Amino acid sequence: MNRHIHIIAAALLALPGIAAAGDGPAVIGATYQCDRAVTLPVTFINPGDAPGLAVMMVEGKLVALRQATSGSGVRYVALDEQDSYRLYTKGSDAFVTHMAADHTAEEATILDGCHTETGF
């Protein structure tokens, strides 16, 4: 499973403007432990001079996300707007939501109480 995340992370690094920055982007792997004993592996890609990216394995899917504006902490939004997962992080805590791609457009929390020992 983590191998797949690293492959997707490498593919994201190939996007124009990401790998060209200085010594290259910082890549950080984290494993969050969430409520209901769910494990959430995430790889963060921080290019420094561009918005960050993340790849997570959630609900059996590899999801690529881009950093978006957030009032507090960091918010990542899925690149695929038809399957719109969102990852919210603040320090070592996180939660994941999903927004339906239909007329309801309701955001529902699907993973909560996530925490990692990886220092950020």
PDB file of C-alpha atoms in Angstrom:
ATOM      1  CA  MET A   1       0.000   0.000   0.000  1.00  0.00           C
ATOM      2  CA  ASN A   2       2.722   2.537   0.929  1.00  0.00           C
ATOM      3  CA  ARG A   3       4.568   1.572  -2.279  1.00  0.00           C
ATOM      4  CA  HIS A   4       1.591   2.823  -4.296  1.00  0.00           C
ATOM      5  CA  ILE A   5       1.555   6.111  -2.425  1.00  0.00           C
ATOM      6  CA  HIS A   6       5.238   6.656  -3.186  1.00  0.00           C
ATOM      7  CA  ILE A   7       4.626   5.940  -6.885  1.00  0.00           C
ATOM      8  CA  ILE A   8       1.833   8.517  -7.014  1.00  0.00           C
ATOM      9  CA  ALA A   9       4.006  10.987  -5.090  1.00  0.00           C
ATOM     10  CA  ALA A  10       6.759  10.518  -7.682  1.00  0.00           C
ATOM     11  CA  ALA A  11       4.243  11.138 -10.456  1.00  0.00           C
ATOM     12  CA  LEU A  12       3.086  14.343  -8.772  1.00  0.00           C
ATOM     13  CA  LEU A  13       6.708  15.486  -8.565  1.00  0.00           C
ATOM     14  CA  ALA A  14       6.848  15.268 -12.343  1.00  0.00           C
ATOM     15  CA  LEU A  15       4.189  17.969 -12.687  1.00  0.00           C
ATOM     16  CA  PRO A  16       5.516  21.196 -14.256  1.00  0.00           C
ATOM     17  CA  GLY A  17       6.940  23.595 -11.694  1.00  0.00           C
ATOM     18  CA  ILE A  18       7.128  21.087  -8.848  1.00  0.00           C
ATOM     19  CA  ALA A  19      10.503  19.397  -9.322  1.00  0.00           C
ATOM     20  CA  ALA A  20      12.212  22.494 -10.684  1.00  0.00           C
ATOM     21  CA  ALA A  21      12.429  24.250  -7.325  1.00  0.00           C
ATOM     22  CA  GLY A  22      15.962  24.458  -5.827  1.00  0.00           C
ATOM     23  CA  ASP A  23      17.149  21.208  -4.280  1.00  0.00           C
ATOM     24  CA  GLY A  24      13.753  19.650  -4.854  1.00  0.00           C
ATOM     25  CA  PRO A  25      10.641  19.417  -2.746  1.00  0.00           C
ATOM     26  CA  ALA A  26      10.443  18.027   0.757  1.00  0.00           C
ATOM     27  CA  VAL A  27       8.622  14.686   0.808  1.00  0.00           C
ATOM     28  CA  ILE A  28       7.247  13.570   4.171  1.00  0.00           C
ATOM     29  CA  GLY A  29       5.466  10.296   4.867  1.00  0.00           C
ATOM     30  CA  ALA A  30       3.024  10.100   7.742  1.00  0.00           C
ATOM     31  CA  THR A  31       0.731   7.415   9.090  1.00  0.00           C
ATOM     32  CA  TYR A  32      -2.286   8.661  11.008  1.00  0.00           C
ATOM     33  CA  GLN A  33      -4.215   6.500  13.473  1.00  0.00           C
ATOM     34  CA  CYS A  34      -7.887   7.481  13.353  1.00  0.00           C
ATOM     35  CA  ASP A  35     -11.053   6.639  15.263  1.00  0.00           C
ATOM     36  CA  ARG A  36     -12.391   3.096  14.776  1.00  0.00           C
ATOM     37  CA  ALA A  37      -8.737   1.883  14.518  1.00  0.00           C
ATOM     38  CA  VAL A  38      -8.448   3.108  10.903  1.00  0.00           C
ATOM     39  CA  THR A  39      -4.936   3.747   9.558  1.00  0.00           C
ATOM     40  CA  LEU A  40      -4.505   6.649   7.122  1.00  0.00           C
ATOM     41  CA  PRO A  41      -1.177   6.728   5.223  1.00  0.00           C
ATOM     42  CA  VAL A  42      -0.334  10.104   3.674  1.00  0.00           C
ATOM     43  CA  THR A  43       2.655  11.410   1.720  1.00  0.00           C
ATOM     44  CA  PHE A  44       3.077  15.196   1.744  1.00  0.00           C
ATOM     45  CA  ILE A  45       5.036  16.995  -0.981  1.00  0.00           C
ATOM     46  CA  ASN A  46       6.138  20.512  -0.080  1.00  0.00           C
ATOM     47  CA  PRO A  47       7.843  22.197  -3.050  1.00  0.00           C
ATOM     48  CA  GLY A  48       8.623  25.355  -1.065  1.00  0.00           C
ATOM     49  CA  ASP A  49       7.655  28.015  -3.593  1.00  0.00           C
ATOM     50  CA  ALA A  50       4.384  26.422  -4.744  1.00  0.00           C
ATOM     51  CA  PRO A  51       1.307  25.054  -2.968  1.00  0.00           C
ATOM     52  CA  GLY A  52       1.830  21.649  -1.391  1.00  0.00           C
ATOM     53  CA  LEU A  53       0.484  18.335  -2.579  1.00  0.00           C
ATOM     54  CA  ALA A  54      -0.507  15.171  -0.748  1.00  0.00           C
ATOM     55  CA  VAL A  55      -1.383  11.591  -1.621  1.00  0.00           C
ATOM     56  CA  MET A  56      -3.470   9.471   0.745  1.00  0.00           C
ATOM     57  CA  MET A  57      -4.973   6.000   0.761  1.00  0.00           C
ATOM     58  CA  VAL A  58      -8.590   6.274   1.874  1.00  0.00           C
ATOM     59  CA  GLU A  59     -11.531   3.904   1.383  1.00  0.00           C
ATOM     60  CA  GLY A  60      -9.323   1.670  -0.781  1.00  0.00           C
ATOM     61  CA  LYS A  61      -8.454   4.520  -3.157  1.00  0.00           C
ATOM     62  CA  LEU A  62      -5.259   6.455  -3.780  1.00  0.00           C
ATOM     63  CA  VAL A  63      -6.278  10.105  -3.733  1.00  0.00           C
ATOM     64  CA  ALA A  64      -4.071  12.938  -4.999  1.00  0.00           C
ATOM     65  CA  LEU A  65      -4.725  16.310  -3.356  1.00  0.00           C
ATOM     66  CA  ARG A  66      -3.565  19.905  -3.714  1.00  0.00           C
ATOM     67  CA  GLN A  67      -3.175  22.418  -0.919  1.00  0.00           C
ATOM     68  CA  ALA A  68      -5.987  24.991  -0.727  1.00  0.00           C
ATOM     69  CA  THR A  69      -6.624  28.122   1.294  1.00  0.00           C
ATOM     70  CA  SER A  70      -7.475  27.430   4.927  1.00  0.00           C
ATOM     71  CA  GLY A  71      -8.272  29.610   7.893  1.00  0.00           C
ATOM     72  CA  SER A  72      -6.346  27.465  10.365  1.00  0.00           C
ATOM     73  CA  GLY A  73      -4.104  24.491   9.718  1.00  0.00           C
ATOM     74  CA  VAL A  74      -3.761  23.110   6.189  1.00  0.00           C
ATOM     75  CA  ARG A  75      -6.532  21.966   3.849  1.00  0.00           C
ATOM     76  CA  TYR A  76      -5.920  19.628   0.905  1.00  0.00           C
ATOM     77  CA  VAL A  77      -8.573  19.153  -1.797  1.00  0.00           C
ATOM     78  CA  ALA A  78      -8.734  16.212  -4.224  1.00  0.00           C
ATOM     79  CA  LEU A  79      -7.502  16.894  -7.744  1.00  0.00           C
ATOM     80  CA  ASP A  80     -10.512  14.902  -8.990  1.00  0.00           C
ATOM     81  CA  GLU A  81     -13.487  17.148  -8.250  1.00  0.00           C
ATOM     82  CA  GLN A  82     -15.932  14.336  -9.098  1.00  0.00           C
ATOM     83  CA  ASP A  83     -14.617  12.311  -6.153  1.00  0.00           C
ATOM     84  CA  SER A  84     -13.892  15.190  -3.843  1.00  0.00           C
ATOM     85  CA  TYR A  85     -12.021  14.055  -0.763  1.00  0.00           C
ATOM     86  CA  ARG A  86     -10.564  16.673   1.570  1.00  0.00           C
ATOM     87  CA  LEU A  87      -7.820  16.302   4.155  1.00  0.00           C
ATOM     88  CA  TYR A  88      -7.563  18.809   6.980  1.00  0.00           C
ATOM     89  CA  THR A  89      -4.402  18.876   9.104  1.00  0.00           C
ATOM     90  CA  LYS A  90      -3.270  20.950  12.044  1.00  0.00           C
ATOM     91  CA  GLY A  91      -0.058  19.965  13.771  1.00  0.00           C
ATOM     92  CA  SER A  92      -0.160  16.209  14.249  1.00  0.00           C
ATOM     93  CA  ASP A  93      -3.962  15.973  14.003  1.00  0.00           C
ATOM     94  CA  ALA A  94      -6.116  15.417  10.923  1.00  0.00           C
ATOM     95  CA  PHE A  95      -9.552  14.474   9.633  1.00  0.00           C
ATOM     96  CA  VAL A  96     -10.922  13.517   6.210  1.00  0.00           C
ATOM     97  CA  THR A  97     -14.166  14.586   4.575  1.00  0.00           C
ATOM     98  CA  HIS A  98     -15.898  13.781   1.307  1.00  0.00           C
ATOM     99  CA  MET A  99     -18.091  16.144  -0.670  1.00  0.00           C
ATOM    100  CA  ALA A 100     -20.737  14.643  -2.918  1.00  0.00           C
ATOM    101  CA  ALA A 101     -20.467  15.611  -6.585  1.00  0.00           C
ATOM    102  CA  ASP A 102     -24.212  16.024  -6.926  1.00  0.00           C
ATOM    103  CA  HIS A 103     -26.704  18.802  -6.268  1.00  0.00           C
ATOM    104  CA  THR A 104     -26.470  18.338  -2.474  1.00  0.00           C
ATOM    105  CA  ALA A 105     -22.759  19.224  -2.294  1.00  0.00           C
ATOM    106  CA  GLU A 106     -22.738  18.246   1.382  1.00  0.00           C
ATOM    107  CA  GLU A 107     -19.380  17.682   3.045  1.00  0.00           C
ATOM    108  CA  ALA A 108     -19.408  14.659   5.357  1.00  0.00           C
ATOM    109  CA  THR A 109     -16.632  13.631   7.758  1.00  0.00           C
ATOM    110  CA  ILE A 110     -15.518  10.075   6.966  1.00  0.00           C
ATOM    111  CA  LEU A 111     -12.402   9.823   9.186  1.00  0.00           C
ATOM    112  CA  ASP A 112     -12.045  11.713  12.434  1.00  0.00           C
ATOM    113  CA  GLY A 113      -9.739  11.802  15.426  1.00  0.00           C
ATOM    114  CA  CYS A 114      -6.634  11.100  13.328  1.00  0.00           C
ATOM    115  CA  HIS A 115      -3.236  11.581  14.966  1.00  0.00           C
ATOM    116  CA  THR A 116       0.351  10.892  13.906  1.00  0.00           C
ATOM    117  CA  GLU A 117       3.579  10.755  15.828  1.00  0.00           C
ATOM    118  CA  THR A 118       5.433  12.194  12.797  1.00  0.00           C
ATOM    119  CA  GLY A 119       6.547  15.705  13.724  1.00  0.00           C
ATOM    120  CA  PHE A 120       5.496  18.505  11.382  1.00  0.00           C
TER     121      PHE A 120
END
